[in-house]
Short mmCIF file of C-alpha atoms in Angstrom, two decimals:
data_model
loop_
_atom_site.label_atom_id
_atom_site.label_comp_id
_atom_site.label_asym_id
_atom_site.label_seq_id
_atom_site.Cartn_x
_atom_site.Cartn_y
_atom_site.Cartn_z
CA MET A 1 106.96 111.30 94.62
CA LYS A 2 103.21 111.01 93.84
CA LEU A 3 102.50 107.90 96.03
CA ARG A 4 100.11 108.46 98.75
CA PHE A 5 99.73 106.61 102.24
CA THR A 6 96.69 104.57 103.04
CA HIS A 7 97.53 104.46 106.75
CA GLY A 8 97.22 107.28 109.11
CA HIS A 9 99.77 105.91 111.53
CA VAL A 10 102.58 103.37 110.96
CA SER A 11 104.93 101.53 113.32
CA HIS A 12 108.61 102.59 113.75
CA LYS A 13 109.67 99.05 113.03
CA PHE A 14 109.32 96.74 110.13
CA ARG A 15 107.77 93.21 110.65
CA SER A 16 111.29 91.83 110.84
CA GLY A 17 111.91 94.03 113.89
CA ALA A 18 114.35 96.32 111.98
CA SER A 19 114.14 100.03 112.91
CA ILE A 20 112.85 102.41 110.26
CA ASP A 21 115.28 105.06 111.38
CA ASP A 22 118.33 102.67 111.42
CA THR A 23 117.28 101.51 107.98
CA ILE A 24 117.09 105.16 106.62
CA ASP A 25 120.55 105.88 108.20
CA SER A 26 122.15 102.75 106.76
CA ILE A 27 120.85 103.58 103.18
CA ARG A 28 122.15 107.19 103.56
CA ALA A 29 125.48 105.80 104.76
CA GLU A 30 125.36 103.40 101.64
CA LYS A 31 125.51 100.36 103.77
CA LYS A 32 122.13 99.35 102.41
CA SER A 33 120.15 100.06 99.32
CA PHE A 34 116.42 100.80 98.94
CA ASP A 35 116.29 98.42 95.92
CA ASP A 36 116.89 95.64 98.54
CA PHE A 37 113.10 96.02 99.23
CA PRO A 38 110.56 94.32 96.89
CA PRO A 39 108.44 96.65 94.85
CA MET A 40 105.62 98.58 96.83
CA GLU A 41 102.16 97.32 96.40
CA THR A 42 99.87 100.06 95.12
CA PHE A 43 96.49 100.67 93.66
CA ARG A 44 94.77 103.68 91.84
CA LEU A 45 91.62 105.16 93.42
CA THR A 46 89.58 105.70 90.24
CA SER A 47 86.52 107.92 89.70
CA ALA A 48 84.63 104.68 88.73
CA ALA A 49 85.23 103.25 92.11
CA LEU A 50 84.11 106.43 93.84
CA ASP A 51 80.83 106.24 91.75
CA ASP A 52 80.13 102.73 93.10
CA VAL A 53 77.51 102.95 95.84
CA ASP A 54 78.83 99.95 97.77
CA VAL A 55 82.37 101.42 97.76
CA VAL A 56 81.14 104.85 99.12
CA SER A 57 79.06 103.06 101.74
CA SER A 58 81.97 101.00 102.96
CA ILE A 59 84.28 104.03 103.26
CA LEU A 60 81.74 105.91 105.34
CA ALA A 61 81.07 103.04 107.51
CA LYS A 62 84.81 102.53 107.91
CA PHE A 63 85.10 106.08 109.34
CA GLU A 64 81.90 105.77 111.12
CA ILE A 65 80.27 108.68 109.18
CA ALA A 66 76.52 108.92 108.40
CA GLU A 67 75.75 108.83 104.78
CA ASP A 68 73.47 111.86 104.84
CA SER A 69 75.69 114.05 106.97
CA GLN A 70 77.78 117.10 106.07
CA GLU A 71 80.92 115.21 107.24
CA ALA A 72 80.18 112.61 104.47
CA VAL A 73 79.88 115.32 101.86
CA LYS A 74 83.40 116.76 102.89
CA LEU A 75 84.96 113.31 102.85
CA LEU A 76 83.67 112.23 99.53
CA ALA A 77 84.59 115.59 98.05
CA LYS A 78 88.27 115.02 99.30
CA LEU A 79 88.14 111.58 97.88
CA ARG A 80 86.90 112.62 94.47
CA ALA A 81 89.63 115.27 94.33
CA SER A 82 92.16 112.49 94.91
CA ALA A 83 90.66 110.32 91.96
CA GLY A 84 93.35 108.96 89.93
CA GLU A 85 96.10 109.08 92.61
CA ILE A 86 98.07 106.07 93.48
CA PHE A 87 97.89 104.87 97.02
CA SER A 88 100.30 102.48 98.67
CA LEU A 89 99.61 99.37 100.67
CA SER A 90 103.40 99.35 101.62
CA ASN A 91 103.25 102.25 104.08
CA ARG A 92 106.44 101.70 105.98
CA ARG A 93 108.40 101.46 102.79
CA LEU A 94 106.69 104.51 101.48
CA PHE A 95 107.81 106.52 104.56
CA VAL A 96 111.47 105.39 104.04
CA ALA A 97 111.27 106.32 100.41
CA ARG A 98 109.61 109.75 101.15
CA VAL A 99 112.37 110.57 103.67
CA LEU A 100 115.22 109.42 101.26
CA LYS A 101 113.59 111.58 98.59
CA THR A 102 113.75 114.69 100.83
CA VAL A 103 117.25 114.19 101.82
CA GLY A 104 118.26 113.77 98.23
CA VAL A 105 119.26 110.18 98.25
CA LEU A 106 116.37 108.57 96.23
CA ASP A 107 114.40 109.91 93.23
CA LYS A 108 112.50 106.90 91.85
CA VAL A 109 111.02 103.72 93.34
CA ARG A 110 109.80 100.49 91.98
CA ILE A 111 106.08 99.71 92.32
CA GLN A 112 103.62 96.98 91.53
CA GLU A 113 100.40 98.49 90.63
CA TYR A 114 97.20 96.42 90.98
CA ASP A 115 93.77 97.03 89.53
CA PHE A 116 91.35 98.26 92.10
CA ASN A 117 89.08 95.30 91.44
CA SER A 118 92.06 92.85 91.59
CA GLU A 119 92.11 89.97 94.15
CA ARG A 120 95.21 91.49 95.86
CA VAL A 121 93.41 94.78 96.53
CA GLN A 122 89.98 93.37 97.29
CA ARG A 123 91.26 90.23 99.21
CA PRO A 124 89.10 89.97 102.58
CA GLN A 125 91.18 90.14 105.74
CA ARG A 126 90.45 90.92 109.51
CA LYS A 127 92.69 92.84 111.77
CA ASP A 128 92.89 91.83 115.44
CA ASP A 129 90.33 94.61 116.63
CA ASP A 130 88.01 94.10 113.67
CA GLU A 131 84.71 92.16 114.13
CA VAL A 132 84.17 91.68 110.44
CA GLU A 133 86.29 91.08 107.38
CA GLN A 134 87.17 94.09 105.10
CA ALA A 135 88.82 94.30 101.66
CA LYS A 136 92.50 94.78 102.00
CA TRP A 137 92.39 98.43 100.64
CA LEU A 138 89.68 99.27 102.99
CA SER A 139 91.20 97.74 106.00
CA ALA A 140 94.41 99.72 105.34
CA LEU A 141 92.49 103.00 104.76
CA SER A 142 92.93 105.18 107.85
CA THR A 143 94.45 108.32 106.57
CA ASP A 144 92.90 111.67 107.66
CA ASN A 145 94.78 113.82 105.10
CA MET A 146 94.33 111.86 101.89
CA GLY A 147 97.78 110.18 102.23
CA TRP A 148 99.63 113.34 102.36
CA SER A 149 101.71 112.38 105.28
CA VAL A 150 101.67 109.71 108.15
CA ASP A 151 102.13 109.80 111.91
CA ILE A 152 105.04 107.78 113.16
CA HIS A 153 107.29 107.64 116.15
CA SER A 154 110.44 108.55 114.28
CA GLY A 155 113.37 111.00 114.30
CA TYR A 156 112.55 111.58 110.71
CA ARG A 157 108.95 112.51 111.40
CA GLY A 158 107.93 115.39 109.04
CA PHE A 159 110.64 114.63 106.54
CA ASP A 160 107.95 112.56 104.50
CA GLU A 161 105.89 115.63 103.82
CA PRO A 162 106.04 116.75 100.03
CA GLY A 163 107.46 120.20 99.42
CA ASN A 164 110.13 120.20 102.21
CA ALA A 165 113.90 120.45 101.82
CA VAL A 166 116.75 119.63 104.16
CA HIS A 167 119.93 121.39 105.25
CA THR A 168 122.56 119.43 107.02
CA PHE A 169 124.72 121.05 109.81
CA GLU A 170 127.99 119.41 110.79
CA LEU A 171 129.07 119.55 114.44
CA PRO A 172 132.88 119.11 114.12
CA GLU A 173 133.70 120.21 117.69
CA VAL A 174 131.24 117.74 119.35
CA THR A 175 132.58 114.17 120.39
CA THR A 176 129.80 112.83 122.56
CA GLU A 177 126.20 112.20 121.96
CA GLU A 178 125.24 114.15 124.91
CA GLY A 179 126.97 117.17 123.55
CA ALA A 180 125.55 116.64 120.22
CA SER A 181 121.94 116.43 121.51
CA GLN A 182 122.50 119.77 123.40
CA CYS A 183 123.73 121.43 120.13
CA LYS A 184 120.79 120.06 118.27
CA ARG A 185 118.32 121.52 120.75
CA THR A 186 120.11 124.84 120.72
CA LEU A 187 120.28 124.95 116.87
CA ARG A 188 116.61 123.91 116.57
CA ASN A 189 115.63 126.69 118.98
CA ARG A 190 117.62 129.26 116.99
CA ILE A 191 115.93 128.11 113.76
CA CYS A 192 112.47 128.26 115.07
CA GLN A 193 113.10 131.77 116.51
CA LYS A 194 114.37 132.92 113.24
CA LEU A 195 111.50 131.42 111.23
CA GLY A 196 108.76 132.44 113.81
CA VAL A 197 107.51 128.92 114.26
CA GLU A 198 107.20 126.67 117.26
CA ARG A 199 108.40 123.32 115.73
CA ILE A 200 110.67 122.08 113.04
CA ALA A 201 111.50 118.68 112.00
CA SER A 202 115.03 117.57 112.76
CA HIS A 203 117.35 114.57 112.99
CA MET A 204 120.75 113.76 114.32
CA HIS A 205 123.01 111.16 112.97
CA ARG A 206 126.54 110.29 112.31
CA GLY A 207 128.28 111.12 108.95
CA VAL A 208 130.83 109.11 107.02
CA GLU A 209 133.76 110.36 109.07
CA ASP A 210 131.78 109.53 112.26
CA THR A 211 131.10 113.30 112.90
CA PHE A 212 127.75 114.34 114.26
CA LEU A 213 125.22 115.83 111.80
CA VAL A 214 121.97 117.53 112.28
CA ASP A 215 119.42 117.55 109.48
CA VAL A 216 116.86 120.32 109.55
CA CYS A 217 113.69 119.90 107.40
CA VAL A 218 111.60 122.88 106.57
CA PRO A 219 109.38 124.09 103.64
CA ALA A 220 111.73 124.52 100.58
CA ASN A 221 111.05 128.24 100.38
CA LEU A 222 112.59 128.76 103.78
CA ILE A 223 115.59 126.72 103.22
CA SER A 224 117.85 129.76 102.49
CA LYS A 225 116.99 131.32 105.89
CA VAL A 226 117.99 128.16 107.69
CA GLN A 227 121.38 128.08 105.97
CA ASP A 228 122.41 131.45 107.72
CA VAL A 229 121.91 130.07 111.21
CA ASP A 230 125.22 129.75 113.24
CA VAL A 231 126.16 126.27 114.37
CA PRO A 232 126.42 126.10 118.33
CA SER A 233 129.84 125.51 119.77
CA GLY A 234 130.22 121.99 121.19
CA VAL A 235 133.40 122.79 123.06
CA ARG A 236 131.88 125.22 125.42
CA ALA A 237 129.10 122.73 126.27
CA LYS A 238 131.64 120.01 127.04
CA ARG A 239 133.79 122.41 129.16
CA ASP A 240 130.87 123.54 131.19
CA HIS A 241 129.67 120.04 131.65
CA VAL A 242 132.96 118.97 133.50
CA LYS A 243 134.16 122.29 135.21
CA HIS A 244 132.84 121.22 138.53
CA ARG A 245 134.53 117.83 138.69
CA LEU A 246 137.30 117.45 141.22
CA PRO A 247 140.62 115.70 140.18
CA LYS A 248 140.97 112.16 141.36
CA GLU A 249 143.90 112.91 143.63
CA GLN A 250 142.02 115.60 145.56
CA ILE A 251 139.14 113.20 146.22
CA ILE A 252 141.60 110.50 147.51
CA GLU A 253 143.33 113.15 149.75
CA PHE A 254 140.11 114.33 151.14
CA LEU A 255 138.94 110.81 152.01
CA ALA A 256 142.41 109.90 153.53
CA THR A 257 142.33 113.00 155.75
CA ARG A 258 138.85 112.06 156.99
CA SER A 259 140.12 108.50 157.94
CA GLY A 260 143.25 109.84 159.64
CA GLN A 261 145.66 108.59 157.02
CA SER A 262 148.45 110.57 155.39
CA MET A 263 149.13 110.92 151.71
CA LYS A 264 152.74 110.05 150.55
CA GLY A 265 152.50 111.54 147.31
CA LYS A 266 150.37 112.75 144.55
CA GLY A 267 149.84 111.27 141.15
CA LYS A 268 149.54 113.37 137.98
CA GLY A 269 145.98 114.40 137.18
CA LYS A 270 144.32 113.99 133.75
CA SER A 271 143.21 117.07 131.92
CA VAL A 272 139.49 117.14 131.14
CA GLY A 273 137.43 119.25 128.84
CA LYS A 274 140.34 120.93 127.22
CA GLY A 275 140.15 122.30 123.64
CA SER A 276 140.15 125.49 121.60
CA LYS A 277 136.89 127.13 120.72
CA GLY A 278 136.54 126.97 116.90
CA SER A 279 134.96 129.41 114.37
CA LYS A 280 131.29 129.22 113.85
CA GLY A 281 129.74 128.36 110.49
CA TYR A 282 127.70 125.93 108.36
CA PRO A 283 128.60 123.52 105.72
CA SER A 284 127.12 123.37 102.18
CA ASN A 285 124.10 121.41 101.43
CA SER A 286 124.56 117.74 101.21
#
């Protein structure tokens, strides 16, 4: 996917209030379709535009960079290296599309490309914290990595970076979200240790059969190493979580003894945390 972001940061929700993560999960579960969105609005940053003195001056002013500074030289070099690339004005939709591309759900998207000098791209607008109006493309431009990725408060953060691949681990023994979160942390630590990195992108969600799944996102050349990592056992975590709890009848008997009352009988207790430990392994790529 060759579309680039104009924003450096995007909200975790759409204007409608819908969560971006929930939207991605719904599309993956085939409850929604990305085609439900209108085409993304885009424009091409051309060499002619970057040769325009006014355009260059407005970009430098936007980032508060002096025109004769070394920082200005570096920024313009990056921009000229990106000449001809397509930038999106629909940044949240682009994030969703990038993630869906990485997890293998989406390959192509519909776009509406506008000419750089079109009214749609150059339309003046003012943000709440802006004192003066700016062209729409300039007002949107806040990326610090030429649109390579975007900062967002999302469980899918990092899944939008090109060149990444995803391996999905199934947690068949886990029945609670607490247990799944614990397994996710353990799994993530094992992978980081194996790859020799401090952090990896990961996301937990429920599969079609309501089982917990953990997606791990790493550079594509490392995905084979990730596949060999053992899945943590969820049964042990569940058993350890409840082993210190007293049966209900013991609590009642203790309270009755303290108050001088006698127990006439005992009820049958419910078993908790029972289950057999399953074999470790990992599923195939999804």
